[in-house]
């Protein structure tokens, strides 16, 4: 990649990034396998105008991870000056592992590798949101995110809201609308082996997940922590065409993983809020219908007394999604750029 020229009044956050003592919650969700492969076909496997020398293939087990990470000590380590430009933030993303094949000029696939893709991401800090979009090409969107973890009694409550509209109409006004609600109560803690036995293929999926992190005491080896993103910029004269399009490889390394707990996913309350702003993403990534069911409930679960209802509009159809497994842990995270794998049209 060419050298980035700063042209903003505020300093950006050049990689690598370091997050110390980050609090992580992950929710494994079952989705149609077609949703997983369709994203790969439309973003990585299609010509634009040439084909990349890679082919991305989703696993047979139809699971992905909704990840929520609360960073209390997040900073840029650019130039080896850790701790500079330190901030606090919360991010939420939808991700899953895939097989990336190399493709020869004779169209023969070889050298399969496990990488992760992130079709959807939310961030409540503009510094990291804009930096990740410009450097990684992450599909990150600015959001209002609340992640409250209580210990007495134990309870986890997560809310996400973005600027949008319920319906696209001439008089619709953009405002903060609810997107996601997650709630975990104290009785949901469980044993990993017990939860894996409930769902076919879940053990294999969790195996890939564990291969991407380094638990305390483990040796430092090559983990499957590579993330591939599609970085693109629109052509100002033709908004349906990208004037620049490339596949970027980065790493997200979790180390010093501690306090890992597992939960009965069926007892975790996870709801997406339907709006025309989010309808396409909810359909493409999770398999929801493009229009909400006629009898779907509306509003924030548990009532508006739990959230800031004066600023966020929760009067939207609620679409529940089953969680097959949930986990929480604390870790140090390092985010870094690896390479530009392919620039289309070059």
Short mmCIF file of N, CA, C and O in Angstrom, two decimals, residues 52-114:
data_model
loop_
_atom_site.label_atom_id
_atom_site.label_comp_id
_atom_site.label_asym_id
_atom_site.label_seq_id
_atom_site.Cartn_x
_atom_site.Cartn_y
_atom_site.Cartn_z
N UNK A 52 -9.38 -12.36 -8.38
CA UNK A 52 -8.24 -12.45 -7.46
C UNK A 52 -7.66 -13.87 -7.53
O UNK A 52 -8.38 -14.82 -7.86
N UNK A 53 -6.38 -14.03 -7.23
CA UNK A 53 -5.78 -15.38 -7.27
C UNK A 53 -6.14 -16.21 -6.03
O UNK A 53 -5.33 -17.00 -5.54
N UNK A 54 -7.36 -15.99 -5.52
CA UNK A 54 -7.85 -16.72 -4.35
C UNK A 54 -9.30 -17.10 -4.55
O UNK A 54 -10.03 -16.42 -5.30
N UNK A 55 -9.72 -18.15 -3.87
CA UNK A 55 -11.13 -18.51 -3.83
C UNK A 55 -11.50 -18.73 -2.37
O UNK A 55 -10.83 -19.49 -1.66
N UNK A 56 -12.56 -18.07 -1.92
CA UNK A 56 -13.00 -18.14 -0.53
C UNK A 56 -14.21 -19.06 -0.42
O UNK A 56 -15.18 -18.92 -1.16
N UNK A 57 -14.12 -19.99 0.53
CA UNK A 57 -15.16 -21.01 0.67
C UNK A 57 -15.60 -21.10 2.12
O UNK A 57 -14.77 -21.24 3.03
N UNK A 58 -16.90 -21.03 2.36
CA UNK A 58 -17.44 -21.14 3.71
C UNK A 58 -17.42 -22.59 4.17
O UNK A 58 -17.48 -23.52 3.36
N UNK A 59 -17.33 -22.80 5.46
CA UNK A 59 -17.39 -24.15 6.02
C UNK A 59 -18.81 -24.70 5.93
O UNK A 59 -19.78 -23.95 5.78
N UNK A 60 -18.92 -26.02 6.04
CA UNK A 60 -20.24 -26.65 5.99
C UNK A 60 -21.06 -26.34 7.23
O UNK A 60 -22.28 -26.27 7.17
N UNK A 61 -20.37 -26.20 8.39
CA UNK A 61 -21.14 -25.89 9.60
C UNK A 61 -21.56 -24.42 9.56
O UNK A 61 -20.74 -23.53 9.42
N UNK A 62 -22.87 -24.17 9.68
CA UNK A 62 -23.40 -22.81 9.44
C UNK A 62 -23.40 -21.93 10.68
O UNK A 62 -24.46 -21.50 11.15
N UNK A 63 -22.23 -21.62 11.20
CA UNK A 63 -22.15 -20.79 12.40
C UNK A 63 -21.26 -19.58 12.16
O UNK A 63 -20.33 -19.61 11.35
N UNK A 64 -21.55 -18.52 12.89
CA UNK A 64 -20.71 -17.34 12.89
C UNK A 64 -20.69 -16.76 14.29
O UNK A 64 -21.42 -17.20 15.18
N UNK A 65 -19.85 -15.74 14.50
CA UNK A 65 -19.70 -15.14 15.82
C UNK A 65 -20.14 -13.69 15.82
O UNK A 65 -19.67 -12.90 14.99
N UNK A 66 -21.02 -13.34 16.72
CA UNK A 66 -21.31 -11.95 17.02
C UNK A 66 -20.43 -11.60 18.21
O UNK A 66 -20.59 -12.17 19.30
N UNK A 67 -19.48 -10.69 18.00
CA UNK A 67 -18.49 -10.39 19.03
C UNK A 67 -18.68 -8.97 19.55
O UNK A 67 -18.83 -8.03 18.78
N UNK A 68 -18.63 -8.85 20.88
CA UNK A 68 -18.69 -7.54 21.53
C UNK A 68 -17.43 -7.39 22.36
O UNK A 68 -17.11 -8.24 23.18
N UNK A 69 -16.69 -6.31 22.11
CA UNK A 69 -15.41 -6.10 22.81
C UNK A 69 -15.39 -4.71 23.44
O UNK A 69 -15.60 -3.71 22.76
N UNK A 70 -15.14 -4.69 24.73
CA UNK A 70 -15.06 -3.43 25.47
C UNK A 70 -13.60 -3.14 25.77
O UNK A 70 -12.93 -3.89 26.49
N UNK A 71 -13.09 -2.06 25.18
CA UNK A 71 -11.68 -1.69 25.32
C UNK A 71 -11.56 -0.53 26.31
O UNK A 71 -12.07 0.56 26.05
N UNK A 72 -10.85 -0.75 27.40
CA UNK A 72 -10.60 0.32 28.37
C UNK A 72 -9.21 0.92 28.22
O UNK A 72 -8.92 1.98 28.79
N UNK A 73 -8.33 0.24 27.47
CA UNK A 73 -6.96 0.73 27.28
C UNK A 73 -6.54 0.39 25.86
O UNK A 73 -5.81 -0.56 25.61
N UNK A 74 -7.02 1.18 24.89
CA UNK A 74 -6.84 0.93 23.47
C UNK A 74 -5.95 2.04 22.91
O UNK A 74 -6.22 3.23 23.10
N UNK A 75 -4.85 1.66 22.21
CA UNK A 75 -3.93 2.69 21.74
C UNK A 75 -3.22 2.25 20.47
O UNK A 75 -3.22 1.06 20.11
N UNK A 76 -2.61 3.21 19.80
CA UNK A 76 -1.77 2.93 18.64
C UNK A 76 -0.35 2.62 19.11
O UNK A 76 0.18 3.29 19.99
N UNK A 77 0.23 1.56 18.52
CA UNK A 77 1.60 1.18 18.82
C UNK A 77 2.52 1.53 17.66
O UNK A 77 3.60 0.97 17.50
N UNK A 78 2.06 2.47 16.83
CA UNK A 78 2.83 2.86 15.64
C UNK A 78 4.17 3.47 16.05
O UNK A 78 4.23 4.34 16.91
N UNK A 79 5.25 2.96 15.44
CA UNK A 79 6.57 3.45 15.78
C UNK A 79 7.10 2.92 17.09
O UNK A 79 8.12 3.38 17.61
N UNK A 80 6.39 1.92 17.67
CA UNK A 80 6.85 1.33 18.92
C UNK A 80 6.56 2.16 20.14
O UNK A 80 7.09 1.89 21.22
N UNK A 81 5.70 3.17 20.00
CA UNK A 81 5.38 4.06 21.13
C UNK A 81 4.04 3.65 21.72
O UNK A 81 3.02 4.30 21.52
N UNK A 82 3.99 2.50 22.40
CA UNK A 82 2.74 2.01 22.98
C UNK A 82 2.22 2.99 24.02
O UNK A 82 2.97 3.63 24.74
N UNK A 83 0.91 3.11 24.08
CA UNK A 83 0.28 3.99 25.05
C UNK A 83 0.02 5.38 24.53
O UNK A 83 -0.66 6.18 25.18
N UNK A 84 0.53 5.71 23.35
CA UNK A 84 0.24 7.01 22.75
C UNK A 84 -1.16 6.98 22.17
O UNK A 84 -1.61 5.98 21.66
N UNK A 85 -1.88 8.08 22.27
CA UNK A 85 -3.24 8.19 21.72
C UNK A 85 -4.15 7.10 22.30
O UNK A 85 -4.78 6.36 21.57
N UNK A 86 -4.17 7.00 23.59
CA UNK A 86 -4.97 5.97 24.26
C UNK A 86 -6.42 6.44 24.39
O UNK A 86 -6.69 7.60 24.67
N UNK A 87 -7.34 5.50 24.16
CA UNK A 87 -8.75 5.82 24.26
C UNK A 87 -9.52 4.62 24.78
O UNK A 87 -8.99 3.51 24.92
N UNK A 88 -10.82 4.85 25.05
CA UNK A 88 -11.74 3.79 25.45
C UNK A 88 -12.81 3.66 24.38
O UNK A 88 -13.23 4.66 23.80
N UNK A 89 -13.26 2.43 24.12
CA UNK A 89 -14.30 2.26 23.11
C UNK A 89 -14.93 0.88 23.24
O UNK A 89 -14.44 0.01 23.98
N UNK A 90 -16.02 0.69 22.49
CA UNK A 90 -16.69 -0.61 22.39
C UNK A 90 -16.93 -0.87 20.91
O UNK A 90 -17.32 0.04 20.16
N UNK A 91 -16.66 -2.10 20.47
CA UNK A 91 -17.01 -2.44 19.09
C UNK A 91 -17.77 -3.76 19.05
O UNK A 91 -17.65 -4.60 19.95
N UNK A 92 -18.58 -3.90 18.02
CA UNK A 92 -19.41 -5.08 17.80
C UNK A 92 -19.22 -5.51 16.36
O UNK A 92 -19.28 -4.66 15.45
N UNK A 93 -18.97 -6.80 16.12
CA UNK A 93 -18.84 -7.23 14.73
C UNK A 93 -19.39 -8.64 14.53
O UNK A 93 -19.49 -9.42 15.48
N UNK A 94 -19.76 -8.92 13.29
CA UNK A 94 -20.22 -10.25 12.86
C UNK A 94 -19.11 -10.85 12.03
O UNK A 94 -18.66 -10.25 11.06
N UNK A 95 -18.62 -12.02 12.40
CA UNK A 95 -17.47 -12.61 11.71
C UNK A 95 -17.59 -14.13 11.69
O UNK A 95 -18.34 -14.72 12.48
N UNK A 96 -16.84 -14.75 10.78
CA UNK A 96 -16.79 -16.21 10.75
C UNK A 96 -15.55 -16.66 9.98
O UNK A 96 -15.02 -15.93 9.14
N UNK A 97 -15.07 -17.88 10.28
CA UNK A 97 -13.88 -18.40 9.59
C UNK A 97 -14.26 -19.01 8.25
O UNK A 97 -15.34 -19.57 8.09
N UNK A 98 -13.34 -18.92 7.29
CA UNK A 98 -13.55 -19.49 5.96
C UNK A 98 -12.24 -20.10 5.49
O UNK A 98 -11.17 -19.87 6.09
N UNK A 99 -12.32 -20.88 4.43
CA UNK A 99 -11.12 -21.41 3.79
C UNK A 99 -10.75 -20.54 2.60
O UNK A 99 -11.58 -20.32 1.71
N UNK A 100 -9.52 -20.03 2.59
CA UNK A 100 -9.03 -19.28 1.44
C UNK A 100 -8.08 -20.18 0.65
O UNK A 100 -7.03 -20.59 1.15
N UNK A 101 -8.48 -20.49 -0.58
CA UNK A 101 -7.66 -21.29 -1.49
C UNK A 101 -6.85 -20.38 -2.39
O UNK A 101 -7.35 -19.36 -2.85
N UNK A 102 -5.61 -20.73 -2.64
CA UNK A 102 -4.89 -20.09 -3.74
C UNK A 102 -5.34 -20.72 -5.05
O UNK A 102 -5.64 -21.92 -5.10
N UNK A 103 -5.40 -19.92 -6.09
CA UNK A 103 -5.85 -20.40 -7.40
C UNK A 103 -4.74 -20.16 -8.42
O UNK A 103 -4.25 -19.03 -8.57
N UNK A 104 -4.36 -21.21 -9.12
CA UNK A 104 -3.29 -21.12 -10.11
C UNK A 104 -3.83 -20.50 -11.40
O UNK A 104 -5.05 -20.42 -11.60
N UNK A 105 -2.95 -20.06 -12.31
CA UNK A 105 -3.41 -19.56 -13.61
C UNK A 105 -4.23 -20.58 -14.39
O UNK A 105 -5.03 -20.22 -15.25
N UNK A 106 -4.05 -21.87 -14.06
CA UNK A 106 -4.83 -22.92 -14.71
C UNK A 106 -6.13 -23.22 -13.97
O UNK A 106 -6.81 -24.21 -14.23
N UNK A 107 -6.47 -22.35 -12.99
CA UNK A 107 -7.71 -22.46 -12.21
C UNK A 107 -7.73 -23.71 -11.33
O UNK A 107 -8.77 -24.34 -11.13
N UNK A 108 -6.59 -24.05 -10.79
CA UNK A 108 -6.48 -25.17 -9.85
C UNK A 108 -6.31 -24.60 -8.44
O UNK A 108 -5.44 -23.75 -8.20
N UNK A 109 -7.12 -25.07 -7.51
CA UNK A 109 -7.05 -24.59 -6.14
C UNK A 109 -6.03 -25.40 -5.34
O UNK A 109 -5.97 -26.63 -5.46
N UNK A 110 -5.25 -24.70 -4.49
CA UNK A 110 -4.25 -25.36 -3.68
C UNK A 110 -3.96 -24.50 -2.46
O UNK A 110 -4.42 -23.36 -2.35
N UNK A 111 -3.18 -25.05 -1.52
CA UNK A 111 -2.73 -24.34 -0.33
C UNK A 111 -3.89 -23.69 0.44
O UNK A 111 -3.95 -22.46 0.59
N UNK A 112 -4.83 -24.49 0.97
CA UNK A 112 -5.95 -23.91 1.75
C UNK A 112 -5.47 -23.33 3.07
O UNK A 112 -4.62 -23.92 3.75
N UNK A 113 -6.00 -22.17 3.44
CA UNK A 113 -5.67 -21.53 4.70
C UNK A 113 -6.94 -21.03 5.37
O UNK A 113 -7.88 -20.59 4.69
N UNK A 114 -6.95 -21.06 6.69
CA UNK A 114 -8.09 -20.55 7.46
C UNK A 114 -7.91 -19.06 7.69
O UNK A 114 -6.88 -18.63 8.23
#
